mmCIF file of C-alpha atoms in Angstrom:
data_model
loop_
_atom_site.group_PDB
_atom_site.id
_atom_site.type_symbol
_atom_site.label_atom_id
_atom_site.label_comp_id
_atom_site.label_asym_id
_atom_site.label_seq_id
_atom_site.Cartn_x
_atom_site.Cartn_y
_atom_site.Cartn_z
ATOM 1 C CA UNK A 1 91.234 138.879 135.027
ATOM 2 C CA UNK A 2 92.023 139.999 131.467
ATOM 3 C CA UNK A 3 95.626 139.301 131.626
ATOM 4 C CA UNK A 4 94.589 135.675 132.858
ATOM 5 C CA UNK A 5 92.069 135.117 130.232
ATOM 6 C CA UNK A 6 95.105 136.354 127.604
ATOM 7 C CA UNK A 7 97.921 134.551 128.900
ATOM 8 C CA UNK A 8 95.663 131.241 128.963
ATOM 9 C CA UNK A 9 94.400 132.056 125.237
ATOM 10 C CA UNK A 10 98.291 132.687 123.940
ATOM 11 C CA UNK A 11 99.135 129.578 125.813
ATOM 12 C CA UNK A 12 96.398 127.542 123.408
ATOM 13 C CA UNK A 13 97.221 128.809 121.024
ATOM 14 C CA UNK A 14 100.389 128.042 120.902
ATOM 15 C CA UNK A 15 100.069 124.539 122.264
ATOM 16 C CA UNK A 16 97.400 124.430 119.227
ATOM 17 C CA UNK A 17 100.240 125.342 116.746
ATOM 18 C CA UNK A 18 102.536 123.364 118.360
ATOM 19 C CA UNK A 19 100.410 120.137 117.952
ATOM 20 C CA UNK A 20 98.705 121.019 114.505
ATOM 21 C CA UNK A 21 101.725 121.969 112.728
ATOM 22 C CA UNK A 22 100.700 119.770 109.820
ATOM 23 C CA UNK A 23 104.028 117.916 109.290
ATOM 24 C CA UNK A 24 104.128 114.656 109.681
ATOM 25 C CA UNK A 25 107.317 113.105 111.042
ATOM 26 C CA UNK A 26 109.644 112.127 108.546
ATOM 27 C CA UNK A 27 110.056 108.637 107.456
ATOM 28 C CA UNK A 28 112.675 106.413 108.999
ATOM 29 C CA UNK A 29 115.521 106.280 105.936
ATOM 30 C CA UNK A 30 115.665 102.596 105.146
ATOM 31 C CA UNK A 31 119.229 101.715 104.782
ATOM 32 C CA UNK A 32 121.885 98.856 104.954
ATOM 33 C CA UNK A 33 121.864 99.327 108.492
ATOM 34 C CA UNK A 34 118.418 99.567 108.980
ATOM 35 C CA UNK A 35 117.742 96.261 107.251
ATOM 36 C CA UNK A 36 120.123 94.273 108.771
ATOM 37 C CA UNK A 37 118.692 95.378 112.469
ATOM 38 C CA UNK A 38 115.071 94.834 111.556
ATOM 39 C CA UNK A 39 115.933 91.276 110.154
ATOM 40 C CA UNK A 40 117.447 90.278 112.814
ATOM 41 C CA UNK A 41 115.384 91.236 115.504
ATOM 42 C CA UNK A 42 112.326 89.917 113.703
ATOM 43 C CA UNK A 43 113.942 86.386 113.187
ATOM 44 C CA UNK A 44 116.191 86.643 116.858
ATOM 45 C CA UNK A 45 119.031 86.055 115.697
ATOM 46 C CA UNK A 46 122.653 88.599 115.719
ATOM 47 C CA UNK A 47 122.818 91.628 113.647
ATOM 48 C CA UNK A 48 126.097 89.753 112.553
ATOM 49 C CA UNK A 49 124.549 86.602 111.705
ATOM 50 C CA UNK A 50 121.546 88.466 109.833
ATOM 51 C CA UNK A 51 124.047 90.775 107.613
ATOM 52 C CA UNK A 52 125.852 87.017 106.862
ATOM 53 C CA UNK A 53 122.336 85.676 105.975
ATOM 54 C CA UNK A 54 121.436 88.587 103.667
ATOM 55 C CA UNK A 55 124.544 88.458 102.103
ATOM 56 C CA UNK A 56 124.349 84.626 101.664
ATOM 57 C CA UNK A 57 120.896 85.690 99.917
ATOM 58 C CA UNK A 58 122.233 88.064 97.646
ATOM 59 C CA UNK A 59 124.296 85.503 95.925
ATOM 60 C CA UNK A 60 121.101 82.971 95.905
ATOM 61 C CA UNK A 61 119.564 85.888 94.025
ATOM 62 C CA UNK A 62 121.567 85.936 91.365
ATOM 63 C CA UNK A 63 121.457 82.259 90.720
ATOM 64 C CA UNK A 64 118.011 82.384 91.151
ATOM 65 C CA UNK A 65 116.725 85.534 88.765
ATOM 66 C CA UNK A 66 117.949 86.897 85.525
ATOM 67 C CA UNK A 67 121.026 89.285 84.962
ATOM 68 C CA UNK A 68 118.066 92.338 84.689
ATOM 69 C CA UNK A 69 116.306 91.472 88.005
ATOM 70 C CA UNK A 70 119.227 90.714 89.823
ATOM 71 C CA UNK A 71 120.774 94.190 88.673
ATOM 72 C CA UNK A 72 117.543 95.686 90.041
ATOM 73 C CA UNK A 73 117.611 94.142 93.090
ATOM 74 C CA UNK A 74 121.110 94.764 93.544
ATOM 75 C CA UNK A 75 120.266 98.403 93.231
ATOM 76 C CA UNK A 76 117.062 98.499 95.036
ATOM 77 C CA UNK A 77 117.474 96.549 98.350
ATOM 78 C CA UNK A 78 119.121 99.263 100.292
ATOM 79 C CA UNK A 79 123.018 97.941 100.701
ATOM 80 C CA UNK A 80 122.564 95.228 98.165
ATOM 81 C CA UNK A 81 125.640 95.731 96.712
ATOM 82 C CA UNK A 82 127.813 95.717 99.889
ATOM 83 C CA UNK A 83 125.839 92.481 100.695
ATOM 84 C CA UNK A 84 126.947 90.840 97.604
ATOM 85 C CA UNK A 85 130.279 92.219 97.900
ATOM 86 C CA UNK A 86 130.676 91.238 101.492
ATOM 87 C CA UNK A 87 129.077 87.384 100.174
ATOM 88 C CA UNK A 88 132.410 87.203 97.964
ATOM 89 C CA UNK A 89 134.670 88.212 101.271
ATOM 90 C CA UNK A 90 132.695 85.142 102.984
ATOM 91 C CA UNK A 91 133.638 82.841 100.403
ATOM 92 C CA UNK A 92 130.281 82.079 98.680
ATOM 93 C CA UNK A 93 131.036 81.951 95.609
ATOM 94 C CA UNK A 94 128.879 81.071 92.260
ATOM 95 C CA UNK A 95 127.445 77.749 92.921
ATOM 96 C CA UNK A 96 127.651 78.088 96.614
ATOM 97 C CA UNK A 97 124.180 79.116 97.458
ATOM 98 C CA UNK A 98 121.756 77.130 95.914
ATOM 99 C CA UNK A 99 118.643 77.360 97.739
ATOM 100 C CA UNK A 100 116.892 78.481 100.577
ATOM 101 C CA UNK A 101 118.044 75.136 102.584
ATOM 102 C CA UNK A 102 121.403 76.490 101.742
ATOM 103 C CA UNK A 103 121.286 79.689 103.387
ATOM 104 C CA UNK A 104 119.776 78.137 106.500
ATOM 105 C CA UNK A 105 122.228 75.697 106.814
ATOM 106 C CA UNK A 106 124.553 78.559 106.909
ATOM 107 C CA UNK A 107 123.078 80.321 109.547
ATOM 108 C CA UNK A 108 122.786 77.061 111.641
ATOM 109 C CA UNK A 109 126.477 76.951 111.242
ATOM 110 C CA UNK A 110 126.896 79.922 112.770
ATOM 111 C CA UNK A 111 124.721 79.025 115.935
ATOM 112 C CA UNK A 112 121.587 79.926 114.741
ATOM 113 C CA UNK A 113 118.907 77.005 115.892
ATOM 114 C CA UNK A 114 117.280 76.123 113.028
ATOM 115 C CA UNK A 115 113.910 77.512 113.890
ATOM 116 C CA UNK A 116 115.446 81.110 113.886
ATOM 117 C CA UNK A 117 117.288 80.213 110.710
ATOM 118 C CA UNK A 118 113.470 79.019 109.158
ATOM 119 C CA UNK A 119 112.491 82.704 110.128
ATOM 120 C CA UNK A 120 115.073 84.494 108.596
ATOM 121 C CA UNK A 121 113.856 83.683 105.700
ATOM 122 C CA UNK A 122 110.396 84.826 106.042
ATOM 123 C CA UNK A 123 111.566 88.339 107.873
ATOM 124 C CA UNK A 124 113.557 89.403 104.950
ATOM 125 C CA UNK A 125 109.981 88.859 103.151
ATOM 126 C CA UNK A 126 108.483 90.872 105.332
ATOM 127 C CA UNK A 127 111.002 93.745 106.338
ATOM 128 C CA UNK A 128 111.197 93.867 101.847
ATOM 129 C CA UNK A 129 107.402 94.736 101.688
ATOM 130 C CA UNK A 130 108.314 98.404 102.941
ATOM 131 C CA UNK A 131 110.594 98.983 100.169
ATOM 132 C CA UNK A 132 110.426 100.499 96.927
ATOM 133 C CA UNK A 133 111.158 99.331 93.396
ATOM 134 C CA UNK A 134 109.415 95.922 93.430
ATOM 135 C CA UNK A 135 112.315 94.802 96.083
ATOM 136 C CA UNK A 136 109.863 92.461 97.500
ATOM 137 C CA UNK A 137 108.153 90.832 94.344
ATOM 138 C CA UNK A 138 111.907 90.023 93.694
ATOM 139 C CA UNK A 139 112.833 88.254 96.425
ATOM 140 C CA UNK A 140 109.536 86.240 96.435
ATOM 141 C CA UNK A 141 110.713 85.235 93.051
ATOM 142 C CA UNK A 142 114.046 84.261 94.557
ATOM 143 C CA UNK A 143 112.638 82.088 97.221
ATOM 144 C CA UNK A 144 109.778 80.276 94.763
ATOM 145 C CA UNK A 145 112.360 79.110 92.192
#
């Protein structure tokens, strides 16, 4: 009956370490990657189409805020530099982009319907509010000018 009793309390026990280990899982790493998957599966549209989208965004941004906020959010949205890079391998050049109409009309060319394309815009809002350095307040700024 001891051994019973023993093997059952070792069992708790350990099940009670087990589940009271005090670490919390770690936090999903928010990348390039990461972005581009939750955009588009927020706003339905291709992982494709959203990377073209964020891109197309990227070079709204810097038409939109000044050399010091677009260098932040350049460096702060995770991939932002790719993004813009990859906007100049599209084609969108300075003067492209120059509003939010513009970047939907983009993503309607590639076969978005335009009420995915209208919530593109409002995912990247949304998927920005978990990131760091003010990534968020940035693009707002982007999207009221």
């Amino acid at each position: 009956m001891k051994k019973t009793i023993s093997s059952v309390s070792i069992f708790l026990l350990v099940l009670l370490f087990i589940n009271c280990s005090g670490s919390d899982p770690a936090p999903e790493k928010i990348t390039e990657s990461v972005i581009i998957d939750k955009v588009a599966k927020s706003s339905g549209i291709t992982r494709s189409q959203a990377q073209i989208g964020l891109s197309a965004l990227m070079k709204l941004s810097e038409e939109k805020l000044s050399p010091e906020e677009f260098t932040t959010l350049n460096k702060d949205f995770p991939g932002g530099d790719n993004l813009y890079k990859f906007a100049s391998d599209l084609g969108f050049n300075n003067g492209t982009i120059k509003t939010q109409a513009d970047i939907v009309q983009i993503l309607v060319n590639l076969g978005v319907n335009p009420v995915d394309a209208g919530k593109f815009l409002s995912s990247v809002l949304s998927v920005s509010k978990n990131l760091e350095g003010g990534v968020s307040e940035l693009i707002s700024k982007v999207y009221e000018r």
